[in-house]
PDB file of C-alpha atoms in Angstrom:
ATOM      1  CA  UNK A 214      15.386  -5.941  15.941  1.00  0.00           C
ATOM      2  CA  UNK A 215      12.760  -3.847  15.614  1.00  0.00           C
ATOM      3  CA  UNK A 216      14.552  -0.849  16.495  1.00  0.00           C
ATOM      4  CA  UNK A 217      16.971  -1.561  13.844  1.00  0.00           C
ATOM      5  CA  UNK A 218      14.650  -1.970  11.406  1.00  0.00           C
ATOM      6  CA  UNK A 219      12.603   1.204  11.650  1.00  0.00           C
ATOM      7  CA  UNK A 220      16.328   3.356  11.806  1.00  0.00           C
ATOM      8  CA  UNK A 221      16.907   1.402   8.700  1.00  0.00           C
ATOM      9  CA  UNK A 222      13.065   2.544   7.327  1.00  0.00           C
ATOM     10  CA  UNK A 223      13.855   6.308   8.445  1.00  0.00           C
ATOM     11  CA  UNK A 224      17.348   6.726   6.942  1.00  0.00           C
ATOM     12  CA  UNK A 225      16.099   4.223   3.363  1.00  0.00           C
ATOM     13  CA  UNK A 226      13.572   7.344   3.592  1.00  0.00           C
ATOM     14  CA  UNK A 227      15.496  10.532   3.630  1.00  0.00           C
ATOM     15  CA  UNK A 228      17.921   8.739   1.366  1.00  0.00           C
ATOM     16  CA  UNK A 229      15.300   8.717  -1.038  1.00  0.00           C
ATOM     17  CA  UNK A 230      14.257  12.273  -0.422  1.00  0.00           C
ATOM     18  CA  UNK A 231      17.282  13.572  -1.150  1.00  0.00           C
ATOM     19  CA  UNK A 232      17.849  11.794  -4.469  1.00  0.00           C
ATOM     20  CA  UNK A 233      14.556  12.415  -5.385  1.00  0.00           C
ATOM     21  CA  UNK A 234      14.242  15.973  -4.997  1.00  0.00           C
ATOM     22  CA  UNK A 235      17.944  16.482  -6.949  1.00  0.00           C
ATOM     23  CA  UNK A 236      16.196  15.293  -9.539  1.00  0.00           C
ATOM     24  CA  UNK A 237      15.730  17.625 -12.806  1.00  0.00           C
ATOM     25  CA  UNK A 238      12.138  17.699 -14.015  1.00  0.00           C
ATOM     26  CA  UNK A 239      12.932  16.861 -17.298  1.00  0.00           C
ATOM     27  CA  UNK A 240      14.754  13.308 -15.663  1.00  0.00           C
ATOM     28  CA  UNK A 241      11.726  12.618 -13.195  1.00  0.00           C
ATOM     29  CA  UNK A 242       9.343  10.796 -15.746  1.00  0.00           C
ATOM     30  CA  UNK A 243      12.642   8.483 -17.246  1.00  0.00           C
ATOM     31  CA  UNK A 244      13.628   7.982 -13.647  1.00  0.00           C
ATOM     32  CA  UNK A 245      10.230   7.246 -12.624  1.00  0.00           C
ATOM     33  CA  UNK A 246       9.700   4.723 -15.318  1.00  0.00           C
ATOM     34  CA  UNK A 247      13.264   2.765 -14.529  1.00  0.00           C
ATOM     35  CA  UNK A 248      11.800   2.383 -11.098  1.00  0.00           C
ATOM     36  CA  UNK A 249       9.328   0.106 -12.282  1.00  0.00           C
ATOM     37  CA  UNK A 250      11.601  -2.992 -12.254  1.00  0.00           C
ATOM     38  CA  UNK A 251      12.202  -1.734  -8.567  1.00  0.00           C
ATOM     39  CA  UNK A 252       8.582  -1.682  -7.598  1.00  0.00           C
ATOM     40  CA  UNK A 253       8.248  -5.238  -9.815  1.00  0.00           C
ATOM     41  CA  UNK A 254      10.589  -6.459  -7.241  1.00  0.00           C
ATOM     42  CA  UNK A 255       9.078  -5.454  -4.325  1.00  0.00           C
ATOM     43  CA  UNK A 256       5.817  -6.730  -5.203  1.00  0.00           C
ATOM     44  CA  UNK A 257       7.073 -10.329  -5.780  1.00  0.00           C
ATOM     45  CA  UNK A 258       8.843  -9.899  -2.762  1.00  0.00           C
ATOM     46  CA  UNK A 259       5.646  -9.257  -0.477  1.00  0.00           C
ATOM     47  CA  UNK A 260       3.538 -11.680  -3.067  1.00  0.00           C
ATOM     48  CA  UNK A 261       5.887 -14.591  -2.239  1.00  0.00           C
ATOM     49  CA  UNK A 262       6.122 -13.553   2.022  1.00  0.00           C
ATOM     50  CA  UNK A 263       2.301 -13.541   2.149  1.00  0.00           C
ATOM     51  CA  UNK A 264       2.443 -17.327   0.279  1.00  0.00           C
ATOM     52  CA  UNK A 265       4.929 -18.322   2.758  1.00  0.00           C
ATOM     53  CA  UNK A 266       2.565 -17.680   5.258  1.00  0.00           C
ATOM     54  CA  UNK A 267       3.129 -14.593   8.339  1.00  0.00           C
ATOM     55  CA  UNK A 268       2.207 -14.492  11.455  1.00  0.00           C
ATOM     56  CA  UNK A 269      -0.149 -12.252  12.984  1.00  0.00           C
ATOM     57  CA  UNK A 270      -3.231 -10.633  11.443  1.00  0.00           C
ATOM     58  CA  UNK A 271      -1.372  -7.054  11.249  1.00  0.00           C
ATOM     59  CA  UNK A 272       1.243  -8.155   9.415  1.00  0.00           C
ATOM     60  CA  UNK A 273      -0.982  -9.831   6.725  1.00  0.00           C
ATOM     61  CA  UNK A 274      -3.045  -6.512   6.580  1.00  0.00           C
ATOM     62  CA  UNK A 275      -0.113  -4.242   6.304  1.00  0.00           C
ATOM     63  CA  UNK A 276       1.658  -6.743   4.000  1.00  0.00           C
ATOM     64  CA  UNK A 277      -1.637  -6.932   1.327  1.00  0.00           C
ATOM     65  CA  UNK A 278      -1.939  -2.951   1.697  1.00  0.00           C
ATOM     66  CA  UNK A 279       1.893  -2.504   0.839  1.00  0.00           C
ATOM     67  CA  UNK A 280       1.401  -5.076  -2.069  1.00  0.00           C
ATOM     68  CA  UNK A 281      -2.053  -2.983  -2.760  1.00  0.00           C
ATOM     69  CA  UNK A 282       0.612   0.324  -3.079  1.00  0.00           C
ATOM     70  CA  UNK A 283       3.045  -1.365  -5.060  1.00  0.00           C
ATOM     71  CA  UNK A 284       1.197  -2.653  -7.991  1.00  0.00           C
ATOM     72  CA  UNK A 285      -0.799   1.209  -8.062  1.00  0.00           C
ATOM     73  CA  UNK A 286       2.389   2.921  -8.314  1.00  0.00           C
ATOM     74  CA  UNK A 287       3.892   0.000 -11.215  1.00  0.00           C
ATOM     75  CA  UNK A 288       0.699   0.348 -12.875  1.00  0.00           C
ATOM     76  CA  UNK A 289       0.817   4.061 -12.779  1.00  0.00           C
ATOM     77  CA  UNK A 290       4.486   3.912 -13.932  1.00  0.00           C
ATOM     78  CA  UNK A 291       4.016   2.170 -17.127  1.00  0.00           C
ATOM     79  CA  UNK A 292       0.887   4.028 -17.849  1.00  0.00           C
ATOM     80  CA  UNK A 293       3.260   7.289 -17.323  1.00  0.00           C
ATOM     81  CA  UNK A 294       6.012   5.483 -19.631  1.00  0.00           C
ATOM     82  CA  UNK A 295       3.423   4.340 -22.225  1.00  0.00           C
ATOM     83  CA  UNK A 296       2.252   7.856 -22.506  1.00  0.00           C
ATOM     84  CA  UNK A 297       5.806   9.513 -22.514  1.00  0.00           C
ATOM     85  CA  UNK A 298       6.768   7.131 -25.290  1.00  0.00           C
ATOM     86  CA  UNK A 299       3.837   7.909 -27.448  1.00  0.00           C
ATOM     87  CA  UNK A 300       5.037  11.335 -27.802  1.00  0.00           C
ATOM     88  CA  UNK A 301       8.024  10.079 -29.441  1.00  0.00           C
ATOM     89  CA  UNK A 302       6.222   8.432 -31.931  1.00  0.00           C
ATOM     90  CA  UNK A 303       5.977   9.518 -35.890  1.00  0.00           C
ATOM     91  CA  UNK A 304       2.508  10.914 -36.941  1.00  0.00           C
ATOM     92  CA  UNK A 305       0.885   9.449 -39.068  1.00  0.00           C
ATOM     93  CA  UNK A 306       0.469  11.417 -42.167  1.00  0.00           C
ATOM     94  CA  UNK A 307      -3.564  12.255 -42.809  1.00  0.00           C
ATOM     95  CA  UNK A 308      -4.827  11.147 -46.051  1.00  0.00           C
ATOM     96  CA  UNK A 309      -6.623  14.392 -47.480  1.00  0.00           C
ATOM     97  CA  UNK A 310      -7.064  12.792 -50.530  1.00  0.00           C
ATOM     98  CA  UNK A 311      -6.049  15.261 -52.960  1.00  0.00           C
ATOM     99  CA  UNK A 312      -3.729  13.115 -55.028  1.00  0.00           C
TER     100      UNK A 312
END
């Protein structure tokens, strides 16, 4: 089982290397911030294992660190979306006030 899992883990990861790095730069930040519903997963995922209850004090610590990782890198995702989509936004004309 456990063997199985971590070939799983290893090929999951240079999977995702090789998307990844195929990636344009001007796709990475739109990429990045469909991801988000990814991540949003995952952390309900570990949120409702650790309410089920696990067993073994390592597995709750690496469990509440991965859910620690998770909700940085959906918080920094939306802050990176919020910010990409404000660039998109009309300026507000300035009021000079010579009318």
């Amino acid at each position: 089982m456990l063997v199985g899992s971590l070939a799983i883990l290893v090929l999951a990861g240079f999977v995702g290397f090789t998307v990844i790095s195929k990636v344009p730069n001007t796709l990475h930040t739109p990429l990045m911030s469909g991801t988000n519903a990814i991540h949003g997963i995952v952390l309900l995922g570990g949120l409702i294992v650790l309410g089920l209850g696990v067993d073994g004090a390592l597995n709750k610590i690496l469990l509440v660190i991965a859910i620690a990782f998770g909700t940085i890198n959906v918080v920094g995702g939306f802050l990176v979306t919020d910010r990409m989509l404000s660039m998109f936004k009309a300026k507000k004309p300035e009021d000079g006030g010579d009318k």
